[in-house]
Protein backbone atom coordinates (compact mmCIF):
# COMPACT_ATOMS: atom_id res chain seq x y z
CA UNK A 1 0.00 0.00 0.00
CA UNK A 2 1.37 3.43 -0.94
CA UNK A 3 1.93 5.90 1.92
CA UNK A 4 -0.93 8.21 0.94
CA UNK A 5 -3.43 5.35 1.10
CA UNK A 6 -2.14 4.37 4.52
CA UNK A 7 -2.32 7.95 5.81
CA UNK A 8 -5.92 8.45 4.69
CA UNK A 9 -6.98 5.01 5.93
CA UNK A 10 -5.40 5.64 9.34
CA UNK A 11 -7.18 9.00 9.60
CA UNK A 12 -10.56 7.27 9.23
CA UNK A 13 -11.95 6.40 12.67
CA UNK A 14 -11.77 2.86 14.03
CA UNK A 15 -14.88 1.70 15.90
CA UNK A 16 -14.71 -1.30 18.20
CA UNK A 17 -17.63 -3.37 19.53
CA UNK A 18 -17.82 -6.62 21.48
CA UNK A 19 -17.12 -8.79 18.46
CA UNK A 20 -16.20 -6.36 15.71
CA UNK A 21 -13.66 -3.88 14.46
CA UNK A 22 -14.83 -1.27 11.95
CA UNK A 23 -12.11 0.48 9.95
CA UNK A 24 -11.47 2.16 6.59
CA UNK A 25 -12.14 -0.04 3.53
CA UNK A 26 -9.10 -1.86 2.09
CA UNK A 27 -8.53 -3.11 -1.48
CA UNK A 28 -8.86 -6.75 -0.37
CA UNK A 29 -12.42 -6.01 0.81
CA UNK A 30 -13.39 -5.71 -2.84
CA UNK A 31 -13.42 -9.49 -3.36
CA UNK A 32 -16.55 -9.79 -1.19
CA UNK A 33 -18.19 -6.99 -3.16
CA UNK A 34 -17.33 -8.50 -6.53
CA UNK A 35 -18.89 -11.75 -5.32
CA UNK A 36 -21.96 -9.97 -3.97
CA UNK A 37 -22.57 -8.00 -7.16
CA UNK A 38 -22.08 -11.12 -9.28
CA UNK A 39 -24.88 -12.84 -7.35
CA UNK A 40 -28.65 -12.50 -7.26
CA UNK A 41 -28.35 -11.14 -3.70
CA UNK A 42 -27.49 -7.75 -5.21
CA UNK A 43 -30.90 -7.15 -6.83
CA UNK A 44 -31.89 -4.72 -4.05
CA UNK A 45 -28.68 -2.73 -4.56
CA UNK A 46 -28.75 -2.17 -8.32
CA UNK A 47 -27.07 -5.46 -9.25
CA UNK A 48 -26.05 -7.79 -10.66
CA UNK A 49 -22.91 -6.00 -11.90
CA UNK A 50 -19.78 -7.31 -13.59
CA UNK A 51 -16.41 -6.89 -11.87
CA UNK A 52 -15.41 -3.51 -13.39
CA UNK A 53 -18.87 -2.07 -12.70
CA UNK A 54 -18.78 -3.44 -9.14
CA UNK A 55 -15.39 -1.77 -8.63
CA UNK A 56 -16.71 1.59 -9.86
CA UNK A 57 -19.71 1.33 -7.54
CA UNK A 58 -17.62 0.37 -4.52
CA UNK A 59 -14.72 2.77 -5.12
CA UNK A 60 -17.26 5.61 -5.50
CA UNK A 61 -18.63 4.75 -2.04
CA UNK A 62 -15.13 4.64 -0.56
CA UNK A 63 -14.44 8.10 -2.05
CA UNK A 64 -17.13 9.60 0.18
CA UNK A 65 -14.57 9.78 2.99
CA UNK A 66 -12.38 12.40 1.33
CA UNK A 67 -15.23 14.09 -0.56
CA UNK A 68 -17.79 14.36 2.26
CA UNK A 69 -16.16 13.32 5.52
CA UNK A 70 -18.17 10.14 6.04
CA UNK A 71 -18.40 6.81 4.30
CA UNK A 72 -18.33 3.04 4.64
CA UNK A 73 -16.45 1.06 7.31
CA UNK A 74 -15.09 -2.40 6.57
CA UNK A 75 -16.26 -4.77 9.32
CA UNK A 76 -13.86 -7.40 10.64
CA UNK A 77 -14.22 -10.14 13.22
CA UNK A 78 -11.98 -8.99 16.08
CA UNK A 79 -11.08 -12.53 17.05
CA UNK A 80 -10.24 -13.97 13.64
CA UNK A 81 -9.65 -10.92 11.40
CA UNK A 82 -12.19 -12.29 8.93
CA UNK A 83 -13.91 -9.71 6.72
CA UNK A 84 -17.63 -9.77 7.54
CA UNK A 85 -19.03 -6.91 5.48
CA UNK A 86 -19.45 -3.16 5.39
CA UNK A 87 -21.57 -0.72 7.38
CA UNK A 88 -21.48 3.01 7.12
CA UNK A 89 -22.86 6.22 5.71
CA UNK A 90 -23.59 6.20 2.00
CA UNK A 91 -24.49 9.08 -0.30
CA UNK A 92 -24.55 8.04 -3.93
CA UNK A 93 -26.30 9.49 -6.96
CA UNK A 94 -29.95 10.25 -6.28
CA UNK A 95 -29.69 9.96 -2.48
CA UNK A 96 -31.57 12.83 -0.82
CA UNK A 97 -29.26 12.81 2.22
CA UNK A 98 -26.55 10.68 3.88
CA UNK A 99 -27.88 7.17 4.50
CA UNK A 100 -27.04 4.47 7.03
CA UNK A 101 -26.46 1.25 5.10
CA UNK A 102 -25.13 -2.25 5.70
CA UNK A 103 -23.87 -5.32 3.90
CA UNK A 104 -22.69 -8.65 5.31
CA UNK A 105 -21.06 -11.59 3.58
CA UNK A 106 -23.25 -14.74 3.41
CA UNK A 107 -21.26 -16.47 6.18
CA UNK A 108 -21.98 -13.57 8.56
CA UNK A 109 -25.75 -13.53 8.10
CA UNK A 110 -28.07 -14.39 10.98
CA UNK A 111 -25.51 -13.59 13.71
CA UNK A 112 -26.48 -10.00 14.48
CA UNK A 113 -23.31 -8.67 12.85
CA UNK A 114 -25.02 -5.90 10.88
CA UNK A 115 -26.99 -4.89 14.00
CA UNK A 116 -23.89 -4.68 16.17
CA UNK A 117 -21.94 -2.72 13.55
CA UNK A 118 -24.81 -0.37 12.71
CA UNK A 119 -25.27 0.52 16.40
CA UNK A 120 -21.61 1.50 16.53
CA UNK A 121 -21.95 3.63 13.40
CA UNK A 122 -25.08 5.33 14.76
CA UNK A 123 -23.16 6.19 17.92
CA UNK A 124 -20.25 7.56 15.90
CA UNK A 125 -22.55 9.69 13.72
CA UNK A 126 -24.36 11.05 16.78
CA UNK A 127 -21.09 11.96 18.47
CA UNK A 128 -19.35 13.36 15.38
CA UNK A 129 -21.97 15.31 13.45
CA UNK A 130 -24.71 17.77 14.31
CA UNK A 131 -27.39 15.98 12.28
CA UNK A 132 -30.89 15.64 13.82
CA UNK A 133 -31.41 12.20 12.30
CA UNK A 134 -30.17 9.74 9.72
CA UNK A 135 -32.25 7.41 7.58
CA UNK A 136 -32.20 4.01 5.98
CA UNK A 137 -33.64 3.97 2.47
CA UNK A 138 -34.77 0.43 1.64
CA UNK A 139 -36.63 -1.27 -1.18
CA UNK A 140 -40.00 -2.54 0.11
CA UNK A 141 -39.10 -6.14 -0.89
CA UNK A 142 -35.99 -6.09 1.29
CA UNK A 143 -37.82 -7.19 4.42
CA UNK A 144 -34.71 -8.30 6.31
CA UNK A 145 -33.17 -4.83 6.10
CA UNK A 146 -36.44 -3.16 7.08
CA UNK A 147 -36.66 -5.44 10.14
CA UNK A 148 -33.09 -4.54 11.10
CA UNK A 149 -33.75 -0.80 10.73
CA UNK A 150 -36.71 -1.10 13.09
CA UNK A 151 -34.79 -3.33 15.54
CA UNK A 152 -32.16 -0.58 15.73
CA UNK A 153 -34.85 1.74 17.06
CA UNK A 154 -35.75 3.49 13.81
CA UNK A 155 -39.27 4.45 12.78
CA UNK A 156 -40.77 4.40 9.29
CA UNK A 157 -41.26 8.02 8.22
CA UNK A 158 -43.35 8.37 5.05
CA UNK A 159 -42.76 12.14 5.00
CA UNK A 160 -39.04 11.75 4.21
CA UNK A 161 -37.86 11.27 0.62
CA UNK A 162 -36.43 7.99 -0.67
CA UNK A 163 -34.47 7.31 -3.83
CA UNK A 164 -37.00 5.36 -5.91
CA UNK A 165 -40.80 5.55 -5.65
CA UNK A 166 -42.09 3.23 -2.93
CA UNK A 167 -38.83 3.13 -0.93
CA UNK A 168 -39.26 2.56 2.81
CA UNK A 169 -37.53 5.36 4.73
CA UNK A 170 -36.62 4.60 8.33
CA UNK A 171 -35.64 7.54 10.54
CA UNK A 172 -33.15 7.24 13.40
CA UNK A 173 -33.26 10.28 15.68
CA UNK A 174 -29.76 11.03 16.85
CA UNK A 175 -30.70 13.34 19.74
CA UNK A 176 -31.61 10.36 21.92
CA UNK A 177 -28.26 8.68 21.25
CA UNK A 178 -26.16 11.76 22.09
CA UNK B 1 -33.67 19.09 -10.92
CA UNK B 2 -31.62 19.18 -7.75
CA UNK B 3 -28.57 17.05 -7.03
CA UNK B 4 -28.33 16.72 -3.23
CA UNK B 5 -25.57 14.10 -3.48
CA UNK B 6 -23.36 16.75 -5.12
CA UNK B 7 -23.73 19.19 -2.22
CA UNK B 8 -21.45 19.02 0.83
CA UNK B 9 -23.09 18.66 4.23
CA UNK B 10 -21.62 21.72 5.98
CA UNK B 11 -20.15 21.56 9.47
CA UNK B 12 -18.04 18.83 11.03
CA UNK B 13 -18.46 16.39 8.11
CA UNK B 14 -17.16 18.90 5.55
CA UNK B 15 -14.32 19.78 7.94
CA UNK B 16 -13.34 16.13 8.24
CA UNK B 17 -13.43 15.70 4.44
CA UNK B 18 -10.97 18.59 4.16
CA UNK B 19 -8.73 17.05 6.83
CA UNK B 20 -8.65 13.71 4.96
CA UNK B 21 -8.05 15.45 1.62
CA UNK B 22 -5.05 17.24 3.12
CA UNK B 23 -3.19 13.91 2.90
CA UNK B 24 -3.34 14.00 -0.91
CA UNK B 25 -0.19 15.29 -2.62
CA UNK B 26 -0.28 18.72 -4.28
CA UNK B 27 1.88 19.08 -7.40
CA UNK B 28 2.96 22.46 -8.73
CA UNK B 29 4.20 23.25 -12.22
CA UNK B 30 5.19 26.63 -13.66
CA UNK B 31 1.61 27.46 -14.61
CA UNK B 32 -0.54 24.89 -12.79
CA UNK B 33 -1.50 23.44 -9.45
CA UNK B 34 -2.68 19.81 -9.16
CA UNK B 35 -4.71 19.50 -5.96
CA UNK B 36 -7.16 17.25 -4.10
CA UNK B 37 -10.56 17.10 -5.81
CA UNK B 38 -13.51 18.64 -3.98
CA UNK B 39 -17.22 18.06 -4.40
CA UNK B 40 -17.73 21.38 -6.18
CA UNK B 41 -15.31 20.26 -8.92
CA UNK B 42 -18.21 18.18 -10.21
CA UNK B 43 -19.31 21.16 -12.36
CA UNK B 44 -16.22 21.28 -14.63
CA UNK B 45 -16.07 17.46 -14.52
CA UNK B 46 -19.66 17.20 -15.78
CA UNK B 47 -18.94 19.84 -18.44
CA UNK B 48 -16.17 17.58 -19.77
CA UNK B 49 -17.78 14.15 -19.46
CA UNK B 50 -21.23 15.25 -20.62
CA UNK B 51 -19.75 17.40 -23.42
CA UNK B 52 -18.41 16.58 -26.88
CA UNK B 53 -15.47 14.57 -25.46
CA UNK B 54 -17.79 12.23 -23.50
CA UNK B 55 -17.90 9.46 -26.13
CA UNK B 56 -14.06 9.39 -26.19
CA UNK B 57 -13.99 8.89 -22.42
CA UNK B 58 -16.25 5.85 -22.20
CA UNK B 59 -19.52 7.79 -22.47
CA UNK B 60 -21.80 9.41 -23.36
CA UNK B 61 -22.62 9.92 -19.69
CA UNK B 62 -25.65 11.22 -17.85
CA UNK B 63 -24.90 13.70 -15.08
CA UNK B 64 -25.36 10.98 -12.44
CA UNK B 65 -23.10 8.57 -14.31
CA UNK B 66 -20.48 11.31 -14.56
CA UNK B 67 -20.71 11.83 -10.79
CA UNK B 68 -20.09 8.10 -10.22
CA UNK B 69 -17.03 8.25 -12.49
CA UNK B 70 -15.73 11.25 -10.55
CA UNK B 71 -16.24 9.59 -7.18
CA UNK B 72 -14.66 6.32 -8.22
CA UNK B 73 -11.60 8.15 -9.60
CA UNK B 74 -11.30 9.82 -6.17
CA UNK B 75 -11.74 6.55 -4.27
CA UNK B 76 -8.44 5.10 -5.40
CA UNK B 77 -6.60 7.61 -3.17
CA UNK B 78 -7.72 5.77 -0.05
CA UNK B 79 -7.57 2.32 -1.65
CA UNK B 80 -4.32 2.55 -3.62
CA UNK B 81 -2.61 5.84 -2.81
CA UNK B 82 -3.04 7.45 -6.21
CA UNK B 83 -6.04 8.97 -7.94
CA UNK B 84 -7.60 12.09 -9.40
CA UNK B 85 -6.25 15.64 -9.19
CA UNK B 86 -8.12 18.79 -10.10
CA UNK B 87 -5.89 21.05 -12.21
CA UNK B 88 -6.11 24.78 -11.46
CA UNK B 89 -4.31 27.71 -13.01
CA UNK B 90 -2.13 29.73 -10.65
CA UNK B 91 -5.06 32.11 -10.18
CA UNK B 92 -7.32 29.24 -9.07
CA UNK B 93 -9.32 28.77 -12.22
CA UNK B 94 -10.11 25.08 -12.77
CA UNK B 95 -8.88 23.94 -16.19
CA UNK B 96 -9.34 20.19 -16.03
CA UNK B 97 -8.22 16.98 -14.35
CA UNK B 98 -5.42 14.43 -14.47
CA UNK B 99 -5.42 11.04 -12.83
CA UNK B 100 -3.37 8.01 -12.06
CA UNK B 101 -6.32 5.67 -12.08
CA UNK B 102 -7.06 2.03 -11.60
CA UNK B 103 -10.18 -0.04 -12.09
CA UNK B 104 -10.91 -3.71 -11.79
CA UNK B 105 -10.66 -4.89 -15.38
CA UNK B 106 -7.71 -2.62 -16.13
CA UNK B 107 -4.51 -4.58 -16.17
CA UNK B 108 -2.35 -1.77 -14.83
CA UNK B 109 -2.47 1.82 -13.56
CA UNK B 110 -3.59 4.41 -16.05
CA UNK B 111 -2.51 7.99 -16.68
CA UNK B 112 -5.52 10.03 -17.81
CA UNK B 113 -6.14 13.69 -18.61
CA UNK B 114 -9.40 15.53 -19.14
CA UNK B 115 -9.54 19.26 -19.87
CA UNK B 116 -12.28 21.80 -20.46
CA UNK B 117 -12.69 22.82 -24.11
CA UNK B 118 -11.91 26.41 -23.08
CA UNK B 119 -8.54 25.29 -21.66
CA UNK B 120 -7.38 23.48 -24.81
CA UNK B 121 -4.56 24.72 -27.00
CA UNK B 122 -2.31 26.12 -24.26
CA UNK B 123 -0.31 23.01 -23.43
CA UNK B 124 -1.95 22.73 -20.01
CA UNK B 125 -2.80 19.04 -20.44
CA UNK B 126 0.81 18.27 -21.39
CA UNK B 127 2.15 20.23 -18.42
CA UNK B 128 -0.23 18.58 -15.96
CA UNK B 129 0.18 15.08 -17.39
CA UNK B 130 3.99 15.42 -17.22
CA UNK B 131 3.69 16.30 -13.54
CA UNK B 132 1.37 13.35 -12.83
CA UNK B 133 3.65 11.04 -14.81
CA UNK B 134 6.63 12.24 -12.79
CA UNK B 135 4.68 11.55 -9.61
CA UNK B 136 3.90 8.01 -10.80
CA UNK B 137 7.62 7.54 -11.43
CA UNK B 138 8.44 8.79 -7.96
CA UNK B 139 5.91 6.30 -6.54
CA UNK B 140 7.83 3.60 -8.42
CA UNK B 141 4.67 2.29 -10.08
CA UNK B 142 5.95 -0.73 -11.98
CA UNK B 143 3.99 0.15 -15.10
CA UNK B 144 1.84 2.96 -16.48
CA UNK B 145 -0.37 3.12 -19.56
CA UNK B 146 -2.97 5.40 -21.11
CA UNK B 147 -6.11 3.84 -22.61
CA UNK B 148 -7.13 6.03 -25.53
CA UNK B 149 -10.08 5.89 -27.92
CA UNK B 150 -8.48 5.43 -31.38
CA UNK B 151 -10.70 8.28 -32.64
CA UNK B 152 -9.32 10.71 -30.03
CA UNK B 153 -6.60 12.35 -32.08
CA UNK B 154 -5.66 15.05 -29.54
CA UNK B 155 -5.25 12.53 -26.75
CA UNK B 156 -3.11 10.28 -28.95
CA UNK B 157 -0.86 13.20 -29.85
CA UNK B 158 -0.45 14.08 -26.20
CA UNK B 159 0.45 10.50 -25.27
CA UNK B 160 3.11 10.51 -27.99
CA UNK B 161 4.42 13.87 -26.80
CA UNK B 162 4.70 12.43 -23.28
CA UNK B 163 6.89 9.64 -24.66
CA UNK B 164 4.36 6.79 -24.65
CA UNK B 165 4.17 4.23 -27.46
CA UNK B 166 1.05 2.52 -28.77
CA UNK B 167 1.34 -1.21 -28.30
CA UNK B 168 -2.08 -2.63 -29.12
CA UNK B 169 -5.70 -2.75 -28.05
CA UNK B 170 -7.63 -3.56 -24.89
CA UNK B 171 -11.43 -3.60 -24.90
CA UNK B 172 -11.71 -1.17 -27.81
CA UNK B 173 -9.06 1.29 -26.57
CA UNK B 174 -5.50 1.73 -27.79
CA UNK B 175 -3.00 0.96 -25.07
CA UNK B 176 -0.28 3.62 -24.90
CA UNK B 177 2.58 2.49 -22.70
CA UNK B 178 4.60 4.97 -20.66
CA UNK B 179 6.79 2.33 -19.04
CA UNK B 180 6.88 -1.14 -17.53
CA UNK B 181 5.32 -4.36 -18.72
CA UNK B 182 1.80 -5.74 -18.58
CA UNK B 183 0.75 -7.70 -15.49
CA UNK B 184 3.21 -5.90 -13.27
CA UNK B 185 0.84 -3.15 -12.16
CA UNK B 186 -1.14 -4.78 -9.36
CA UNK B 187 -4.57 -6.32 -9.28
CA UNK B 188 -8.10 -5.69 -8.20
XYZ file of C-alpha atoms in Angstrom:
366
model
C 0.000 0.000 0.000
C 1.375 3.431 -0.939
C 1.929 5.895 1.922
C -0.926 8.215 0.937
C -3.432 5.349 1.099
C -2.144 4.374 4.524
C -2.318 7.955 5.807
C -5.920 8.451 4.691
C -6.979 5.007 5.933
C -5.396 5.640 9.336
C -7.179 8.997 9.596
C -10.561 7.271 9.231
C -11.951 6.400 12.670
C -11.767 2.860 14.028
C -14.880 1.701 15.904
C -14.707 -1.296 18.201
C -17.632 -3.366 19.531
C -17.822 -6.618 21.477
C -17.119 -8.795 18.464
C -16.204 -6.358 15.709
C -13.658 -3.881 14.457
C -14.835 -1.266 11.949
C -12.110 0.478 9.949
C -11.472 2.158 6.588
C -12.135 -0.036 3.526
C -9.101 -1.856 2.090
C -8.529 -3.113 -1.480
C -8.862 -6.748 -0.368
C -12.424 -6.008 0.813
C -13.388 -5.711 -2.841
C -13.421 -9.485 -3.365
C -16.547 -9.795 -1.195
C -18.195 -6.990 -3.159
C -17.325 -8.495 -6.533
C -18.893 -11.749 -5.319
C -21.962 -9.968 -3.971
C -22.573 -8.000 -7.159
C -22.079 -11.117 -9.283
C -24.876 -12.836 -7.354
C -28.653 -12.500 -7.263
C -28.346 -11.135 -3.697
C -27.491 -7.749 -5.206
C -30.900 -7.155 -6.832
C -31.894 -4.721 -4.048
C -28.681 -2.726 -4.563
C -28.754 -2.172 -8.322
C -27.066 -5.459 -9.246
C -26.050 -7.785 -10.658
C -22.915 -6.003 -11.897
C -19.781 -7.307 -13.590
C -16.410 -6.886 -11.874
C -15.410 -3.514 -13.392
C -18.867 -2.069 -12.697
C -18.779 -3.440 -9.141
C -15.391 -1.766 -8.627
C -16.713 1.594 -9.857
C -19.711 1.332 -7.538
C -17.621 0.366 -4.525
C -14.723 2.769 -5.120
C -17.257 5.605 -5.496
C -18.633 4.751 -2.036
C -15.128 4.639 -0.556
C -14.441 8.098 -2.050
C -17.131 9.603 0.182
C -14.569 9.777 2.986
C -12.381 12.402 1.329
C -15.228 14.093 -0.556
C -17.790 14.358 2.257
C -16.160 13.323 5.523
C -18.168 10.141 6.039
C -18.396 6.807 4.301
C -18.326 3.039 4.640
C -16.445 1.059 7.307
C -15.088 -2.400 6.574
C -16.258 -4.770 9.324
C -13.858 -7.403 10.636
C -14.219 -10.141 13.218
C -11.980 -8.986 16.084
C -11.080 -12.529 17.047
C -10.236 -13.966 13.645
C -9.645 -10.920 11.402
C -12.186 -12.288 8.927
C -13.912 -9.713 6.718
C -17.630 -9.775 7.543
C -19.027 -6.913 5.481
C -19.446 -3.161 5.388
C -21.570 -0.724 7.383
C -21.480 3.015 7.119
C -22.858 6.224 5.708
C -23.589 6.195 2.000
C -24.492 9.083 -0.295
C -24.549 8.036 -3.934
C -26.304 9.493 -6.959
C -29.946 10.249 -6.277
C -29.691 9.961 -2.483
C -31.570 12.831 -0.824
C -29.259 12.806 2.224
C -26.552 10.684 3.885
C -27.882 7.169 4.501
C -27.041 4.467 7.030
C -26.456 1.247 5.097
C -25.134 -2.253 5.701
C -23.866 -5.317 3.902
C -22.686 -8.646 5.306
C -21.062 -11.591 3.575
C -23.252 -14.739 3.415
C -21.263 -16.472 6.176
C -21.975 -13.574 8.562
C -25.753 -13.532 8.103
C -28.074 -14.386 10.977
C -25.512 -13.587 13.711
C -26.475 -9.999 14.482
C -23.311 -8.674 12.853
C -25.024 -5.896 10.882
C -26.990 -4.890 13.999
C -23.891 -4.676 16.170
C -21.935 -2.720 13.547
C -24.813 -0.374 12.713
C -25.268 0.516 16.402
C -21.607 1.500 16.533
C -21.946 3.628 13.396
C -25.078 5.328 14.765
C -23.161 6.191 17.920
C -20.250 7.557 15.897
C -22.554 9.694 13.721
C -24.364 11.047 16.780
C -21.089 11.959 18.471
C -19.352 13.363 15.384
C -21.973 15.308 13.446
C -24.713 17.766 14.305
C -27.394 15.984 12.280
C -30.891 15.640 13.824
C -31.410 12.198 12.296
C -30.168 9.739 9.723
C -32.248 7.410 7.582
C -32.196 4.007 5.976
C -33.641 3.967 2.465
C -34.773 0.433 1.639
C -36.629 -1.271 -1.185
C -39.999 -2.543 0.107
C -39.103 -6.140 -0.892
C -35.986 -6.092 1.295
C -37.823 -7.191 4.425
C -34.707 -8.297 6.314
C -33.172 -4.834 6.095
C -36.444 -3.159 7.080
C -36.661 -5.444 10.144
C -33.090 -4.535 11.102
C -33.752 -0.800 10.727
C -36.709 -1.102 13.094
C -34.785 -3.326 15.543
C -32.155 -0.583 15.728
C -34.852 1.736 17.058
C -35.745 3.487 13.812
C -39.269 4.455 12.780
C -40.766 4.401 9.294
C -41.258 8.018 8.218
C -43.348 8.374 5.051
C -42.757 12.135 5.005
C -39.043 11.747 4.210
C -37.858 11.271 0.616
C -36.428 7.987 -0.668
C -34.474 7.306 -3.832
C -37.004 5.360 -5.911
C -40.803 5.546 -5.648
C -42.089 3.227 -2.929
C -38.833 3.135 -0.932
C -39.261 2.563 2.806
C -37.525 5.358 4.729
C -36.615 4.598 8.334
C -35.637 7.543 10.541
C -33.153 7.244 13.401
C -33.260 10.284 15.682
C -29.762 11.030 16.849
C -30.696 13.335 19.740
C -31.614 10.360 21.917
C -28.262 8.677 21.251
C -26.164 11.756 22.091
C -33.672 19.086 -10.923
C -31.624 19.184 -7.753
C -28.573 17.048 -7.026
C -28.329 16.724 -3.232
C -25.573 14.102 -3.479
C -23.360 16.755 -5.121
C -23.729 19.189 -2.223
C -21.447 19.025 0.831
C -23.093 18.659 4.232
C -21.618 21.722 5.975
C -20.153 21.561 9.466
C -18.037 18.835 11.031
C -18.459 16.390 8.107
C -17.155 18.900 5.555
C -14.316 19.784 7.935
C -13.344 16.125 8.240
C -13.434 15.696 4.442
C -10.966 18.591 4.162
C -8.729 17.054 6.829
C -8.648 13.715 4.959
C -8.051 15.450 1.622
C -5.053 17.243 3.115
C -3.188 13.909 2.898
C -3.337 14.001 -0.914
C -0.190 15.294 -2.621
C -0.283 18.719 -4.276
C 1.878 19.079 -7.397
C 2.962 22.463 -8.725
C 4.202 23.252 -12.225
C 5.194 26.634 -13.663
C 1.607 27.462 -14.605
C -0.537 24.895 -12.793
C -1.495 23.443 -9.453
C -2.683 19.806 -9.164
C -4.714 19.505 -5.958
C -7.159 17.247 -4.101
C -10.558 17.099 -5.809
C -13.511 18.642 -3.980
C -17.218 18.064 -4.404
C -17.731 21.381 -6.184
C -15.309 20.260 -8.922
C -18.212 18.180 -10.210
C -19.309 21.160 -12.358
C -16.218 21.280 -14.631
C -16.072 17.459 -14.521
C -19.662 17.197 -15.784
C -18.939 19.837 -18.439
C -16.167 17.583 -19.775
C -17.784 14.147 -19.458
C -21.227 15.246 -20.617
C -19.752 17.404 -23.420
C -18.411 16.577 -26.884
C -15.469 14.573 -25.460
C -17.788 12.228 -23.503
C -17.901 9.457 -26.128
C -14.057 9.388 -26.187
C -13.993 8.887 -22.418
C -16.254 5.853 -22.198
C -19.519 7.790 -22.475
C -21.800 9.409 -23.362
C -22.618 9.921 -19.693
C -25.652 11.219 -17.852
C -24.896 13.697 -15.080
C -25.364 10.976 -12.436
C -23.100 8.572 -14.314
C -20.484 11.307 -14.562
C -20.712 11.825 -10.788
C -20.089 8.104 -10.222
C -17.030 8.247 -12.494
C -15.732 11.254 -10.554
C -16.244 9.593 -7.177
C -14.661 6.320 -8.223
C -11.596 8.147 -9.604
C -11.298 9.816 -6.173
C -11.745 6.546 -4.267
C -8.437 5.103 -5.405
C -6.603 7.615 -3.171
C -7.715 5.767 -0.054
C -7.574 2.317 -1.654
C -4.324 2.551 -3.618
C -2.613 5.842 -2.811
C -3.043 7.454 -6.214
C -6.042 8.966 -7.940
C -7.595 12.088 -9.405
C -6.250 15.643 -9.193
C -8.115 18.791 -10.099
C -5.888 21.051 -12.210
C -6.106 24.782 -11.462
C -4.314 27.712 -13.009
C -2.129 29.728 -10.649
C -5.058 32.113 -10.181
C -7.324 29.241 -9.068
C -9.321 28.771 -12.223
C -10.106 25.077 -12.770
C -8.878 23.944 -16.189
C -9.337 20.188 -16.027
C -8.217 16.978 -14.349
C -5.419 14.431 -14.467
C -5.419 11.038 -12.830
C -3.373 8.005 -12.057
C -6.321 5.668 -12.081
C -7.061 2.028 -11.600
C -10.183 -0.035 -12.095
C -10.907 -3.710 -11.791
C -10.665 -4.892 -15.377
C -7.711 -2.624 -16.126
C -4.510 -4.582 -16.169
C -2.349 -1.766 -14.827
C -2.472 1.820 -13.562
C -3.591 4.415 -16.053
C -2.512 7.995 -16.678
C -5.519 10.027 -17.805
C -6.136 13.688 -18.613
C -9.399 15.534 -19.136
C -9.538 19.261 -19.867
C -12.282 21.798 -20.460
C -12.693 22.824 -24.113
C -11.914 26.414 -23.079
C -8.539 25.294 -21.663
C -7.381 23.480 -24.811
C -4.560 24.722 -27.002
C -2.308 26.125 -24.258
C -0.315 23.010 -23.434
C -1.952 22.730 -20.014
C -2.802 19.044 -20.435
C 0.808 18.272 -21.392
C 2.153 20.227 -18.422
C -0.234 18.576 -15.958
C 0.180 15.077 -17.394
C 3.991 15.415 -17.217
C 3.686 16.301 -13.536
C 1.368 13.349 -12.826
C 3.649 11.042 -14.814
C 6.631 12.243 -12.787
C 4.683 11.548 -9.609
C 3.899 8.011 -10.802
C 7.622 7.538 -11.425
C 8.442 8.791 -7.957
C 5.915 6.299 -6.536
C 7.834 3.597 -8.417
C 4.670 2.287 -10.076
C 5.950 -0.732 -11.984
C 3.989 0.153 -15.103
C 1.840 2.960 -16.478
C -0.369 3.120 -19.562
C -2.970 5.402 -21.112
C -6.106 3.836 -22.607
C -7.134 6.029 -25.531
C -10.078 5.885 -27.921
C -8.484 5.429 -31.382
C -10.702 8.282 -32.635
C -9.323 10.709 -30.026
C -6.598 12.355 -32.076
C -5.664 15.049 -29.538
C -5.248 12.534 -26.753
C -3.105 10.279 -28.950
C -0.864 13.204 -29.850
C -0.453 14.082 -26.200
C 0.445 10.497 -25.274
C 3.108 10.509 -27.990
C 4.422 13.870 -26.799
C 4.705 12.432 -23.285
C 6.892 9.642 -24.663
C 4.359 6.792 -24.649
C 4.170 4.232 -27.458
C 1.051 2.522 -28.770
C 1.344 -1.208 -28.295
C -2.079 -2.630 -29.120
C -5.700 -2.749 -28.046
C -7.626 -3.561 -24.891
C -11.433 -3.600 -24.895
C -11.705 -1.171 -27.812
C -9.063 1.294 -26.575
C -5.498 1.726 -27.789
C -2.997 0.956 -25.066
C -0.278 3.622 -24.900
C 2.576 2.493 -22.699
C 4.600 4.973 -20.655
C 6.792 2.333 -19.045
C 6.875 -1.142 -17.528
C 5.323 -4.356 -18.716
C 1.799 -5.736 -18.582
C 0.750 -7.703 -15.487
C 3.210 -5.903 -13.271
C 0.840 -3.153 -12.161
C -1.144 -4.782 -9.365
C -4.572 -6.322 -9.282
C -8.105 -5.686 -8.203
